[in-house]
Short mmCIF file of C-alpha atoms and ligand atoms in Angstrom, two decimals:
data_model
loop_
_atom_site.label_atom_id
_atom_site.label_comp_id
_atom_site.label_asym_id
_atom_site.label_seq_id
_atom_site.Cartn_x
_atom_site.Cartn_y
_atom_site.Cartn_z
CA MET A 507 139.53 -92.86 -129.56
CA THR A 508 136.13 -92.73 -131.23
CA LEU A 509 133.73 -94.39 -128.90
CA SER A 510 130.36 -92.95 -129.78
CA THR A 511 128.83 -92.35 -126.39
CA PRO A 512 126.21 -89.69 -125.74
CA THR A 513 127.14 -86.37 -124.21
CA LEU A 514 126.43 -86.17 -120.50
CA ASN A 515 123.12 -84.37 -120.25
CA PRO A 516 121.04 -85.49 -117.27
CA PRO A 517 117.40 -84.41 -117.42
CA ILE A 518 116.24 -81.73 -115.00
CA ARG A 519 114.08 -83.41 -112.38
CA THR A 520 112.22 -82.36 -109.29
CA LEU A 521 113.27 -85.04 -106.81
CA LEU A 522 110.32 -85.63 -104.49
CA GLY A 523 111.10 -89.23 -103.64
CA PRO A 524 112.73 -90.94 -100.65
CA GLY A 525 116.17 -89.63 -101.63
CA PRO A 526 118.26 -88.42 -103.25
CA SER A 527 116.58 -85.05 -102.79
CA ASP A 528 117.17 -81.98 -104.94
CA ILE A 529 120.62 -80.55 -104.29
CA HIS A 530 120.80 -76.97 -103.08
CA PRO A 531 122.34 -74.82 -105.88
CA ARG A 532 125.03 -73.58 -103.48
CA VAL A 533 125.97 -77.17 -102.72
CA LEU A 534 126.23 -78.08 -106.42
CA GLN A 535 128.55 -75.12 -106.93
CA ALA A 536 130.68 -76.09 -103.95
CA ILE A 537 131.45 -79.48 -105.53
CA GLY A 538 133.11 -77.76 -108.48
CA LYS A 539 135.64 -75.82 -106.39
CA ASN A 540 139.38 -76.59 -106.62
CA THR A 541 140.41 -79.91 -105.20
CA VAL A 542 143.11 -79.73 -102.53
CA GLY A 543 144.97 -82.65 -100.96
CA HIS A 544 143.38 -84.58 -98.12
CA LEU A 545 146.19 -83.48 -95.77
CA ASP A 546 146.34 -79.89 -97.05
CA PRO A 547 146.11 -77.41 -94.16
CA TYR A 548 143.08 -75.91 -95.88
CA TYR A 549 141.35 -79.27 -95.94
CA LEU A 550 142.24 -80.09 -92.34
CA GLN A 551 140.68 -76.82 -91.25
CA LEU A 552 137.60 -77.60 -93.32
CA MET A 553 137.32 -80.97 -91.53
CA ASP A 554 137.43 -79.23 -88.15
CA ASN A 555 134.75 -76.77 -89.16
CA SER A 556 132.58 -79.51 -90.64
CA GLN A 557 132.80 -81.36 -87.35
CA LYS A 558 131.71 -78.21 -85.51
CA MET A 559 128.68 -77.84 -87.75
CA LEU A 560 127.85 -81.55 -87.54
CA ARG A 561 127.98 -81.45 -83.74
CA ALA A 562 125.60 -78.49 -83.78
CA LEU A 563 123.24 -80.36 -86.10
CA PHE A 564 123.32 -83.57 -84.05
CA ARG A 565 123.08 -81.40 -80.91
CA THR A 566 126.04 -83.10 -79.31
CA GLU A 567 129.41 -82.38 -77.79
CA ASN A 568 130.71 -85.80 -78.90
CA ARG A 569 134.32 -85.47 -80.00
CA MET A 570 133.91 -88.47 -82.31
CA THR A 571 131.53 -86.76 -84.74
CA PHE A 572 132.59 -86.93 -88.38
CA SER A 573 131.55 -88.18 -91.79
CA VAL A 574 132.23 -91.67 -93.07
CA SER A 575 133.31 -91.63 -96.73
CA ALA A 576 130.39 -93.60 -98.16
CA THR A 577 126.57 -93.54 -98.16
CA GLY A 578 124.14 -93.88 -95.27
CA SER A 579 124.31 -97.68 -95.30
CA ALA A 580 128.02 -97.38 -94.53
CA GLY A 581 127.06 -95.24 -91.55
CA MET A 582 124.85 -98.13 -90.43
CA GLU A 583 127.67 -100.58 -91.00
CA ALA A 584 130.27 -98.34 -89.31
CA THR A 585 128.24 -97.96 -86.12
CA VAL A 586 127.27 -101.64 -85.96
CA VAL A 587 130.65 -103.23 -86.71
CA ASN A 588 132.43 -100.99 -84.22
CA LEU A 589 130.00 -101.60 -81.36
CA ILE A 590 129.45 -105.31 -82.00
CA GLU A 591 131.94 -108.12 -81.45
CA PRO A 592 131.11 -111.63 -82.64
CA GLY A 593 128.73 -113.25 -80.15
CA ASP A 594 127.39 -109.98 -78.70
CA SER A 595 123.65 -109.70 -78.21
CA MET A 596 121.86 -106.95 -80.13
CA ILE A 597 118.18 -106.03 -80.35
CA VAL A 598 117.00 -104.47 -83.60
CA CYS A 599 113.59 -102.82 -83.86
CA VAL A 600 112.04 -103.67 -87.24
CA ASN A 601 108.98 -101.89 -88.65
CA GLY A 602 110.19 -101.37 -92.21
CA VAL A 603 113.01 -101.90 -94.68
CA PHE A 604 115.80 -100.14 -92.83
CA GLY A 605 115.31 -101.93 -89.51
CA ALA A 606 115.46 -105.17 -91.50
CA ARG A 607 118.70 -103.99 -93.15
CA MET A 608 120.19 -103.28 -89.72
CA CYS A 609 119.42 -106.90 -88.68
CA ASP A 610 121.30 -108.18 -91.71
CA VAL A 611 124.29 -105.91 -91.03
CA ALA A 612 124.35 -106.94 -87.36
CA GLU A 613 124.14 -110.66 -88.17
CA ARG A 614 127.01 -110.33 -90.64
CA ALA A 615 129.03 -108.63 -87.90
CA GLY A 616 128.47 -111.72 -85.77
CA ALA A 617 125.79 -110.36 -83.43
CA LYS A 618 123.18 -112.62 -81.87
CA VAL A 619 120.24 -110.59 -83.11
CA THR A 620 116.86 -110.41 -81.43
CA LYS A 621 114.34 -108.84 -83.76
CA VAL A 622 111.47 -106.89 -82.17
CA GLU A 623 108.77 -106.16 -84.71
CA ARG A 624 105.86 -103.77 -85.18
CA PRO A 625 103.56 -103.65 -88.20
CA TRP A 626 104.77 -101.40 -91.03
CA GLY A 627 103.68 -97.80 -90.47
CA GLU A 628 103.56 -98.13 -86.67
CA VAL A 629 106.15 -97.04 -84.11
CA PHE A 630 107.60 -98.70 -81.01
CA THR A 631 106.69 -97.84 -77.43
CA PRO A 632 108.90 -98.75 -74.46
CA ASP A 633 106.42 -101.55 -73.63
CA ASP A 634 107.23 -103.27 -76.91
CA LEU A 635 110.85 -103.63 -75.80
CA LYS A 636 110.59 -104.57 -72.12
CA ASP A 637 110.45 -108.36 -72.49
CA ALA A 638 113.09 -108.53 -75.18
CA LEU A 639 115.48 -106.40 -73.09
CA ALA A 640 115.02 -108.68 -70.09
CA GLN A 641 115.55 -111.83 -72.14
CA ALA A 642 118.26 -110.85 -74.62
CA LYS A 643 120.30 -108.62 -72.27
CA PRO A 644 121.69 -106.83 -75.31
CA LYS A 645 124.86 -104.79 -75.58
CA VAL A 646 123.22 -102.60 -78.23
CA VAL A 647 119.66 -101.72 -79.25
CA GLY A 648 119.24 -100.41 -82.79
CA ILE A 649 116.25 -98.36 -83.92
CA VAL A 650 115.33 -96.27 -86.96
CA MET A 651 114.11 -92.76 -86.14
CA ALA A 652 112.66 -91.93 -89.58
CA GLU A 653 111.65 -95.17 -91.35
CA THR A 654 111.80 -94.04 -94.96
CA SER A 655 109.90 -97.10 -96.20
CA THR A 656 106.77 -96.28 -94.17
CA GLY A 657 106.96 -92.59 -93.23
CA ALA A 658 106.79 -93.44 -89.51
CA TRP A 659 108.42 -91.03 -87.04
CA GLN A 660 109.81 -92.97 -84.10
CA PRO A 661 110.05 -91.12 -80.75
CA ILE A 662 113.47 -91.83 -79.22
CA GLU A 663 113.69 -90.27 -75.76
CA GLU A 664 111.59 -92.72 -73.69
CA ILE A 665 113.03 -95.75 -75.40
CA SER A 666 116.52 -94.42 -74.77
CA GLN A 667 115.74 -94.21 -71.05
CA LEU A 668 114.56 -97.82 -70.96
CA VAL A 669 117.49 -99.09 -73.00
CA HIS A 670 119.96 -97.38 -70.67
CA ASP A 671 118.16 -98.66 -67.56
CA SER A 672 118.80 -102.16 -68.93
CA GLY A 673 122.50 -101.36 -69.34
CA ALA A 674 122.51 -101.42 -73.15
CA MET A 675 123.67 -98.78 -75.62
CA LEU A 676 121.30 -97.10 -78.06
CA LEU A 677 122.12 -96.93 -81.77
CA VAL A 678 119.89 -94.67 -83.89
CA ASP A 679 119.43 -94.52 -87.67
CA ALA A 680 118.91 -90.83 -88.45
CA VAL A 681 119.56 -91.05 -92.19
CA THR A 682 116.27 -89.38 -93.14
CA ALA A 683 115.66 -87.65 -89.79
CA LEU A 684 118.75 -85.43 -89.66
CA GLY A 685 118.04 -81.93 -90.94
CA GLY A 686 114.28 -82.50 -91.17
CA VAL A 687 113.21 -82.98 -87.55
CA PRO A 688 114.98 -82.32 -84.24
CA VAL A 689 117.63 -84.93 -83.41
CA GLU A 690 118.97 -84.49 -79.86
CA VAL A 691 121.92 -86.80 -79.44
CA ASP A 692 123.07 -85.60 -76.00
CA LYS A 693 119.68 -84.79 -74.48
CA TRP A 694 118.25 -88.17 -75.48
CA GLY A 695 121.41 -90.06 -74.53
CA ILE A 696 121.98 -91.62 -77.95
CA ASP A 697 125.26 -93.57 -77.83
CA ALA A 698 125.86 -93.90 -81.56
CA ILE A 699 124.05 -92.41 -84.54
CA TYR A 700 124.45 -92.21 -88.30
CA SER A 701 122.93 -90.29 -91.17
CA GLY A 702 123.45 -89.70 -94.88
CA THR A 703 123.92 -86.63 -97.04
CA GLN A 704 121.26 -87.14 -99.73
CA LYS A 705 118.09 -86.88 -97.68
CA CYS A 706 117.37 -83.71 -95.67
CA LEU A 707 120.90 -82.31 -96.09
CA SER A 708 120.26 -81.86 -99.84
CA CYS A 709 123.72 -83.01 -100.83
CA PRO A 710 124.55 -85.72 -103.32
CA PRO A 711 124.82 -89.22 -101.84
CA GLY A 712 128.32 -90.13 -100.72
CA LEU A 713 128.95 -89.22 -97.09
CA ALA A 714 127.53 -90.56 -93.83
CA PRO A 715 127.72 -88.24 -90.81
CA VAL A 716 128.15 -90.30 -87.64
CA SER A 717 128.63 -89.63 -83.94
CA PHE A 718 129.79 -91.83 -81.04
CA ASN A 719 129.60 -90.73 -77.41
CA ASP A 720 132.27 -91.46 -74.78
CA ARG A 721 130.53 -94.60 -73.61
CA ALA A 722 130.45 -96.00 -77.14
CA MET A 723 134.10 -95.07 -77.69
CA ALA A 724 135.12 -96.67 -74.39
CA SER A 725 133.34 -99.84 -75.42
CA ILE A 726 135.08 -99.81 -78.82
CA LEU A 727 138.50 -99.18 -77.25
CA SER A 728 138.06 -102.14 -74.91
CA ARG A 729 137.15 -104.63 -77.66
CA LYS A 730 138.83 -108.03 -77.47
CA THR A 731 138.75 -108.47 -81.25
CA LYS A 732 139.72 -106.11 -84.06
CA VAL A 733 136.87 -104.33 -85.81
CA GLN A 734 135.91 -106.65 -88.67
CA SER A 735 136.04 -103.81 -91.26
CA TRP A 736 139.38 -102.12 -91.89
CA TYR A 737 137.78 -99.20 -93.74
CA LEU A 738 135.17 -98.46 -91.07
CA ASP A 739 137.29 -98.98 -87.94
CA VAL A 740 136.65 -95.78 -85.94
CA THR A 741 139.77 -96.18 -83.86
CA MET A 742 141.80 -95.75 -87.06
CA LEU A 743 139.48 -93.06 -88.43
CA ALA A 744 139.93 -91.21 -85.13
CA SER A 745 143.63 -90.82 -85.91
CA TYR A 746 142.78 -89.05 -89.16
CA TRP A 747 139.94 -86.92 -87.81
CA GLY A 748 141.79 -86.22 -84.54
CA SER A 749 144.95 -84.16 -84.06
CA ASP A 750 147.33 -86.90 -85.31
CA ARG A 751 146.08 -86.62 -88.92
CA VAL A 752 147.35 -90.08 -89.80
CA TYR A 753 146.60 -90.99 -93.41
CA HIS A 754 143.84 -93.57 -93.52
CA HIS A 755 142.08 -93.27 -96.88
CA THR A 756 141.84 -90.44 -99.40
CA ALA A 757 138.86 -88.42 -98.26
CA PRO A 758 136.37 -87.48 -101.00
CA ILE A 759 137.47 -83.85 -100.98
CA ASN A 760 134.82 -82.34 -103.23
CA MET A 761 132.01 -84.20 -101.50
CA SER A 762 133.33 -82.75 -98.26
CA TYR A 763 132.96 -79.29 -99.83
CA ALA A 764 129.36 -80.21 -100.62
CA LEU A 765 128.61 -81.29 -97.08
CA TYR A 766 130.35 -78.22 -95.68
CA GLU A 767 128.20 -75.92 -97.81
CA ALA A 768 125.04 -77.88 -96.99
CA LEU A 769 125.74 -77.53 -93.28
CA GLN A 770 126.31 -73.80 -93.72
CA VAL A 771 122.99 -73.50 -95.53
CA ILE A 772 121.16 -75.28 -92.68
CA HIS A 773 122.82 -73.29 -89.91
CA GLU A 774 122.21 -70.00 -91.73
CA GLU A 775 118.51 -70.80 -91.86
CA GLY A 776 118.60 -71.96 -88.24
CA LEU A 777 117.57 -75.42 -87.09
CA ASP A 778 114.24 -74.38 -85.61
CA ARG A 779 113.20 -72.54 -88.74
CA CYS A 780 114.36 -75.42 -90.90
CA PHE A 781 112.27 -77.92 -88.93
CA ALA A 782 109.24 -75.57 -88.95
CA ARG A 783 109.53 -75.24 -92.75
CA HIS A 784 109.55 -79.03 -93.15
CA MET A 785 106.47 -79.27 -90.92
CA LEU A 786 104.51 -76.54 -92.70
CA ASN A 787 105.12 -78.01 -96.17
CA HIS A 788 104.14 -81.44 -94.88
CA GLN A 789 100.93 -80.06 -93.41
CA ALA A 790 100.06 -78.28 -96.66
CA LEU A 791 100.74 -81.45 -98.68
CA LYS A 792 98.70 -83.52 -96.24
CA ALA A 793 95.80 -81.07 -96.42
CA GLY A 794 95.94 -81.28 -100.21
CA LEU A 795 96.10 -85.08 -100.33
CA SER A 796 93.29 -85.38 -97.75
CA ALA A 797 91.10 -83.22 -99.98
CA LEU A 798 91.62 -85.89 -102.67
CA GLY A 799 90.72 -88.69 -100.25
CA ILE A 800 94.32 -89.93 -100.09
CA GLU A 801 95.43 -91.36 -96.74
CA TYR A 802 98.77 -91.71 -94.99
CA ALA A 803 100.30 -95.13 -94.43
CA ALA A 804 101.94 -94.27 -91.10
CA GLN A 805 100.18 -94.13 -87.76
CA GLU A 806 98.40 -90.82 -87.06
CA GLY A 807 100.50 -88.58 -84.80
CA HIS A 808 103.73 -90.27 -85.97
CA GLN A 809 103.95 -89.13 -89.57
CA LEU A 810 107.24 -87.77 -90.79
CA PRO A 811 107.21 -84.30 -92.33
CA MET A 812 109.93 -85.09 -94.86
CA LEU A 813 108.63 -88.45 -96.07
CA ASN A 814 104.95 -88.70 -96.87
CA ALA A 815 104.02 -92.33 -97.47
CA VAL A 816 100.43 -92.43 -98.73
CA ARG A 817 98.12 -95.17 -99.95
CA VAL A 818 97.58 -95.40 -103.71
CA PRO A 819 93.84 -94.77 -104.11
CA GLU A 820 91.57 -97.66 -105.16
CA GLY A 821 91.39 -98.09 -108.94
CA VAL A 822 94.45 -95.93 -109.67
CA ASP A 823 97.44 -97.43 -111.50
CA ASP A 824 100.45 -96.90 -109.24
CA ALA A 825 103.17 -97.35 -111.86
CA ARG A 826 101.36 -95.26 -114.48
CA VAL A 827 101.03 -92.29 -112.14
CA ARG A 828 104.69 -92.45 -111.17
CA GLY A 829 105.75 -92.89 -114.80
CA ASP A 830 103.63 -89.96 -115.97
CA LEU A 831 104.84 -87.75 -113.13
CA LEU A 832 108.42 -88.43 -114.22
CA ASN A 833 108.02 -88.36 -117.99
CA ARG A 834 105.53 -85.54 -118.34
CA PHE A 835 106.27 -83.36 -115.32
CA GLY A 836 109.86 -84.29 -114.45
CA ILE A 837 108.76 -85.18 -110.91
CA GLU A 838 110.20 -88.21 -109.18
CA ILE A 839 108.33 -89.82 -106.30
CA GLY A 840 109.04 -93.18 -104.69
CA SER A 841 107.18 -96.45 -104.97
CA GLY A 842 106.32 -98.67 -102.03
CA LEU A 843 108.95 -101.16 -100.84
CA GLY A 844 108.47 -104.65 -99.41
CA ALA A 845 105.07 -104.99 -97.77
CA PHE A 846 104.03 -101.66 -99.34
CA LYS A 847 105.00 -102.55 -102.91
CA GLY A 848 102.33 -101.34 -105.35
CA LYS A 849 100.26 -99.94 -102.48
CA VAL A 850 102.06 -96.80 -101.39
CA TRP A 851 103.60 -93.68 -102.87
CA ARG A 852 106.46 -92.04 -101.01
CA ILE A 853 106.57 -88.30 -101.45
CA GLY A 854 109.70 -86.69 -100.09
CA LEU A 855 109.85 -83.06 -99.02
CA MET A 856 113.44 -83.08 -97.90
CA GLY A 857 115.79 -80.20 -97.24
CA TYR A 858 115.89 -77.81 -100.19
CA GLY A 859 113.02 -79.81 -101.74
CA SER A 860 110.70 -78.86 -98.89
CA ARG A 861 109.16 -75.78 -100.55
CA ALA A 862 105.64 -74.52 -101.21
CA ALA A 863 106.40 -74.42 -104.95
CA ASN A 864 107.05 -78.16 -104.95
CA VAL A 865 103.93 -78.96 -102.92
CA LEU A 866 101.70 -77.01 -105.31
CA LEU A 867 103.45 -78.36 -108.41
CA PHE A 868 103.07 -81.93 -107.21
CA LEU A 869 99.41 -81.57 -106.23
CA SER A 870 98.42 -80.00 -109.53
CA ALA A 871 100.27 -82.64 -111.56
CA LEU A 872 98.71 -85.38 -109.45
CA GLU A 873 95.21 -83.97 -109.91
CA GLN A 874 95.66 -84.03 -113.67
CA LEU A 875 96.87 -87.64 -113.70
CA LEU A 876 94.15 -88.81 -111.32
CA ALA A 877 91.51 -87.13 -113.49
CA GLU A 878 92.87 -88.93 -116.56
CA GLN A 879 92.49 -92.24 -114.78
CA GLY A 880 88.84 -91.54 -113.97
CA TYR A 881 89.41 -91.11 -110.23
CA LYS A 882 86.57 -89.03 -108.77
CA PHE A 883 87.45 -85.96 -106.74
CA ASP A 884 86.66 -82.31 -106.43
CA HIS A 885 88.92 -80.63 -109.02
CA GLY A 886 91.20 -78.00 -107.53
CA ALA A 887 90.36 -79.10 -103.99
CA SER A 888 93.91 -80.14 -103.16
CA ILE A 889 95.37 -76.80 -104.22
CA ALA A 890 92.72 -74.92 -102.26
CA ALA A 891 93.41 -76.98 -99.13
CA ALA A 892 97.18 -76.61 -99.40
CA THR A 893 97.07 -72.88 -100.03
CA ALA A 894 94.63 -72.48 -97.12
CA ARG A 895 97.25 -74.07 -94.86
CA TYR A 896 99.90 -71.68 -96.19
CA SER A 897 97.61 -68.67 -95.70
CA GLU A 898 97.00 -69.63 -92.06
CA SER A 899 100.71 -69.54 -91.39
CA ARG A 900 101.26 -66.03 -92.74
C1 PLP B 1383 118.34 -94.02 -97.25
C2 PLP B 1383 118.38 -94.71 -95.94
C3 PLP B 1383 119.43 -95.55 -95.57
C4 PLP B 1383 120.53 -95.96 -96.51
O1 PLP B 1383 121.26 -94.92 -96.98
P1 PLP B 1383 122.05 -95.03 -98.38
O2 PLP B 1383 122.63 -93.68 -98.50
O3 PLP B 1383 121.03 -95.36 -99.42
O4 PLP B 1383 123.08 -96.07 -98.25
C5 PLP B 1383 119.43 -96.08 -94.29
N1 PLP B 1383 118.42 -95.81 -93.43
C6 PLP B 1383 117.39 -95.02 -93.76
C7 PLP B 1383 116.32 -94.74 -92.76
C8 PLP B 1383 117.33 -94.45 -95.03
O5 PLP B 1383 116.30 -93.67 -95.36
#
């Protein structure tokens, strides 16, 4: 066969966007290890150990903690379609793209959805939910902890209390949160939660860690209708992940190696140190951007360390800066989505990507591009401000 297709040769990038993030070198190597069967004793042991590490990361004892074989959106779908039966009432908190996606998923699953909204960049307080809880009497309340479209960091604990007082279950999107900021499933009483591998876990996209507590599982086991999705039915997945080991689907073996290694990397560093590193690099970046007069899009006090959504300065060409960053410096950052299209840059400092070297590289490249576009600022000020923040922490 003589199809003339180019040799596979992906360019080397620095991925500082909203995901995927740069893969840890140990994780990339893990993917290339020998494939075993999905029922091989070696693989079954690896599943058990992955579950142990996932529980530690989610800070939960939930038995039903595992990874769905698909991306973060499948984690969203898996949690929603298992908890919701057609006709059930669900509240979804929407302050960005991913809350809106959860509404769509819930409606397709047959939920009667009540949307509670906040402006993009802001977070919800318990007061925002009180009336809707009283009126909709929902079975489930869905909320996004780290809204990747706005950079807003949603506090969960107080809302969880209120949701439980109303008798509902709490479903949390932790796709971008997990591995970057503390996520306390048991302490906060989260009933179901999902994440993804390509944000702060620094794995390729392809798996969605999820966890269901006993209350969520009891609700699923007492459903009157079958779960609408065969592939995502947790009662069937439980037979594969549990001691029965009933074949369900062929697990993506080598991606499971990647996740395993990524979880080892995080636990070797230690969760507290990992979260502190994300915070320090965020603070250094923020100091640098502030020195250039660049402002954050999310509410002060609720800005995510791993996703820095900032306003494109007046007179600067959004697409040209992003294009030049990619083509001349090999740096990928994200554009604004939806309401923030053309107005916001999203700079990710996720997992392995959250490093001083990346912060300083990005700021110096940005200064050069801003200078070329005639934007007025104090040259070198961003580097000075960022390095000052690093010096303080030594
Ligand atoms: C990325 C993301 C998703 C979707 O995950 P995919 O892996 O792209 O399917 C869902 N929610 C949030 C908050 C995200 O950042």
